[in-house]
């Protein structure tokens, strides 16, 4: 059975459509808020800082182990040098050949010691560099965290504002829609779902405001002669056409 509704109800359906359009625009605005992207970017940045921090901390811990080993190596050689010095001086070694061998060993041990000390120094420097990187990353992290916190505050305030406005519009929309014939609203919802959110369009000066196409004279004539309760559909886009005094009929 064809859907019918009084002229007033049809006019009110157009009001519902206007609210729905505003709600769609708000939803679009909400999804496209630059502040959403901004917080996402900051979260990504923070994630990247955290990853670099983990890497730097791992490197520092590895270098600490290497440094401990290098310190140990230096200490072992130094102990042997000291031991040999004592033996050279306490008169326990008397053989000239043995003394000479001992002196040679001291010389090569000292050379080894300075090599090892160089390694130790190099590792120490690398560890210091890594620690500075960690410091830098930590301060970068705290700056980014602060920025993110501020961005979230701004974002949430804007979202709440949009949500409040949407709720308000929705309440006004519902107050009208609830009094309209169920089959009219059902038809409207179906058409709306199929046509980009616009289910009802004003017939304004002979043109459908849904698809912006002007109706031909025959069609206008046909509509003109229909009872006002008939729910008219646009021949082009199938949207519900709402007739008013401005329809050009
Ligand atoms: Zn149309």
Coordinates of C-alpha atoms in Angstrom, one line a residue, residues 38-240:
X38 CA 47.5 15.4 16.1
X39 CA 47.1 13.0 19.1
X40 CA 47.7 10.0 16.8
X41 CA 50.9 11.5 15.5
X42 CA 52.1 12.3 19.0
X43 CA 51.3 8.7 20.1
X44 CA 53.3 7.4 17.1
X45 CA 56.2 9.7 18.0
X46 CA 56.1 8.5 21.6
X47 CA 56.2 4.9 20.5
X48 CA 59.2 5.6 18.3
X49 CA 61.0 7.3 21.2
X50 CA 60.2 4.3 23.5
X51 CA 61.7 2.0 20.9
X52 CA 64.8 4.0 20.6
X53 CA 65.0 4.1 24.4
X54 CA 64.8 0.4 24.6
X55 CA 67.6 0.0 22.0
X56 CA 69.8 2.6 23.7
X57 CA 69.3 1.0 27.2
X58 CA 70.1 -2.4 25.8
X59 CA 73.3 -1.0 24.2
X60 CA 74.3 0.6 27.5
X61 CA 73.8 -2.6 29.4
X62 CA 75.8 -4.5 26.8
X63 CA 78.6 -1.9 27.0
X64 CA 78.6 -2.1 30.8
X65 CA 79.3 -5.8 30.5
X66 CA 82.1 -5.2 27.9
X67 CA 83.5 -2.5 30.2
X68 CA 83.6 -4.8 33.2
X69 CA 85.4 -7.4 31.1
X70 CA 87.9 -4.8 29.9
X71 CA 88.5 -3.5 33.4
X72 CA 89.1 -7.1 34.5
X73 CA 91.5 -7.7 31.7
X74 CA 93.5 -4.6 32.6
X75 CA 93.5 -5.6 36.2
X76 CA 94.8 -9.1 35.5
X77 CA 97.7 -7.8 33.4
X78 CA 98.5 -5.1 36.0
X79 CA 98.6 -7.8 38.8
X80 CA 101.0 -9.9 36.7
X81 CA 103.3 -6.8 36.1
X82 CA 103.3 -6.1 39.9
X83 CA 104.1 -9.7 40.7
X84 CA 107.0 -9.8 38.2
X85 CA 108.3 -6.5 39.7
X86 CA 108.3 -8.0 43.1
X87 CA 110.2 -11.1 41.9
X88 CA 112.7 -8.9 40.1
X89 CA 113.4 -7.0 43.2
X90 CA 113.2 -9.5 46.1
X91 CA 116.2 -11.4 44.9
X92 CA 114.3 -14.7 44.5
X93 CA 115.4 -14.9 40.9
X94 CA 119.1 -15.3 40.6
X95 CA 119.7 -16.8 37.2
X96 CA 120.7 -14.1 34.7
X97 CA 118.7 -15.9 32.0
X98 CA 115.6 -16.1 34.1
X99 CA 116.0 -12.4 35.1
X100 CA 116.2 -11.4 31.5
X101 CA 113.1 -13.5 30.6
X102 CA 111.3 -11.9 33.5
X103 CA 112.2 -8.4 32.3
X104 CA 111.1 -9.2 28.8
X105 CA 107.8 -10.4 30.1
X106 CA 107.3 -7.2 32.1
X107 CA 107.9 -5.1 28.9
X108 CA 105.4 -7.1 26.9
X109 CA 102.9 -7.2 29.7
X110 CA 103.1 -3.4 30.0
X111 CA 102.5 -3.1 26.3
X112 CA 99.6 -5.4 26.6
X113 CA 98.3 -3.4 29.5
X114 CA 98.3 -0.1 27.6
X115 CA 96.5 -1.8 24.7
X116 CA 93.9 -3.1 27.1
X117 CA 93.6 0.3 28.7
X118 CA 92.9 1.8 25.3
X119 CA 90.1 -0.7 24.7
X120 CA 88.8 0.1 28.2
X121 CA 88.8 3.9 27.4
X122 CA 87.1 3.4 24.1
X123 CA 84.3 1.3 25.7
X124 CA 84.0 3.9 28.4
X125 CA 83.5 6.6 25.8
X126 CA 80.9 4.6 23.9
X127 CA 79.1 4.0 27.1
X128 CA 79.1 7.7 28.0
X129 CA 77.8 8.5 24.5
X130 CA 75.0 6.0 24.9
X131 CA 74.1 7.4 28.3
X132 CA 73.8 10.9 26.7
X133 CA 71.6 9.5 24.0
X134 CA 69.4 8.0 26.8
X135 CA 69.3 11.3 28.6
X136 CA 68.3 13.1 25.4
X137 CA 65.6 10.5 24.6
X138 CA 64.2 10.7 28.2
X139 CA 63.8 14.5 27.9
X140 CA 62.3 14.2 24.4
X141 CA 59.9 11.6 25.9
X142 CA 58.8 13.9 28.7
X143 CA 58.3 16.8 26.3
X144 CA 56.2 14.6 23.9
X145 CA 54.2 13.2 26.8
X146 CA 53.3 16.7 27.9
X147 CA 52.4 17.7 24.4
X148 CA 50.2 14.6 24.1
X149 CA 48.5 15.2 27.3
X150 CA 47.6 18.8 26.2
X151 CA 46.5 17.5 22.8
X152 CA 44.3 14.9 24.4
X153 CA 42.7 17.6 26.6
X154 CA 41.9 19.8 23.6
X155 CA 40.7 16.9 21.6
X156 CA 38.4 15.6 24.3
X157 CA 36.9 19.0 24.9
X158 CA 36.2 19.4 21.2
X159 CA 34.7 15.9 21.0
X160 CA 32.5 16.5 24.0
X161 CA 31.3 19.7 22.4
X162 CA 30.4 18.0 19.2
X163 CA 28.7 15.1 21.1
X164 CA 26.7 17.5 23.2
X165 CA 25.5 19.3 20.1
X166 CA 24.7 16.0 18.4
X167 CA 22.7 14.8 21.4
X168 CA 20.8 18.0 21.4
X169 CA 20.0 17.8 17.7
X170 CA 19.1 14.2 18.0
X171 CA 16.6 14.9 20.8
X172 CA 15.0 17.6 18.7
X173 CA 14.9 15.2 15.7
X174 CA 13.3 12.4 17.7
X175 CA 10.7 14.8 19.2
X176 CA 9.4 15.4 15.6
X177 CA 10.0 11.9 14.2
X178 CA 8.1 10.2 17.0
X179 CA 4.8 11.8 15.9
X180 CA 5.2 10.9 12.2
X181 CA 3.5 7.9 10.6
X182 CA 5.6 4.8 11.1
X183 CA 5.5 3.8 7.5
X184 CA 6.5 7.3 6.4
X185 CA 9.5 7.2 8.7
X186 CA 10.4 3.6 7.6
X187 CA 10.3 4.6 3.9
X188 CA 12.4 7.7 4.7
X189 CA 15.0 5.6 6.5
X190 CA 15.2 3.1 3.7
X191 CA 15.6 5.8 1.0
X192 CA 18.1 7.7 3.2
X193 CA 20.2 4.6 3.7
X194 CA 20.4 4.0 -0.1
X195 CA 21.0 7.7 -1.0
X196 CA 23.9 9.0 0.9
X197 CA 21.9 10.1 4.0
X198 CA 19.3 12.1 2.1
X199 CA 15.8 10.4 2.1
X200 CA 13.6 13.4 1.8
X201 CA 14.1 16.4 -0.5
X202 CA 12.3 19.7 -1.0
X203 CA 10.6 20.2 -4.3
X204 CA 11.8 23.7 -4.8
X205 CA 10.8 25.8 -7.9
X206 CA 10.2 22.7 -9.8
X207 CA 13.5 21.0 -9.0
X208 CA 14.3 18.1 -6.6
X209 CA 16.7 19.4 -4.0
X210 CA 18.0 15.9 -3.5
X211 CA 19.4 15.4 -7.0
X212 CA 19.1 19.0 -8.2
X213 CA 17.3 17.9 -11.3
X214 CA 14.4 20.0 -12.6
X215 CA 11.2 18.0 -13.1
X216 CA 9.7 18.2 -16.5
X217 CA 6.3 19.9 -17.1
X218 CA 4.4 16.6 -17.4
X219 CA 5.7 15.3 -14.1
X220 CA 5.0 18.6 -12.4
X221 CA 1.5 18.5 -13.8
X222 CA 1.0 15.0 -12.5
X223 CA 2.2 16.0 -9.0
X224 CA 0.1 19.1 -9.0
X225 CA -3.0 17.0 -9.5
X226 CA -2.2 14.5 -6.8
X227 CA -3.9 14.7 -3.4
X228 CA -1.7 16.4 -0.8
X229 CA -1.6 13.2 1.3
X230 CA 0.2 11.2 -1.4
X231 CA 3.8 10.7 -0.7
X232 CA 5.6 11.7 -4.0
X233 CA 9.0 10.3 -5.0
X234 CA 11.5 11.9 -7.3
X235 CA 11.6 10.1 -10.7
X236 CA 15.3 10.6 -10.9
X237 CA 16.7 9.8 -7.5
X238 CA 13.7 8.1 -5.9
X239 CA 13.9 10.4 -2.8
X240 CA 10.7 11.5 -1.1

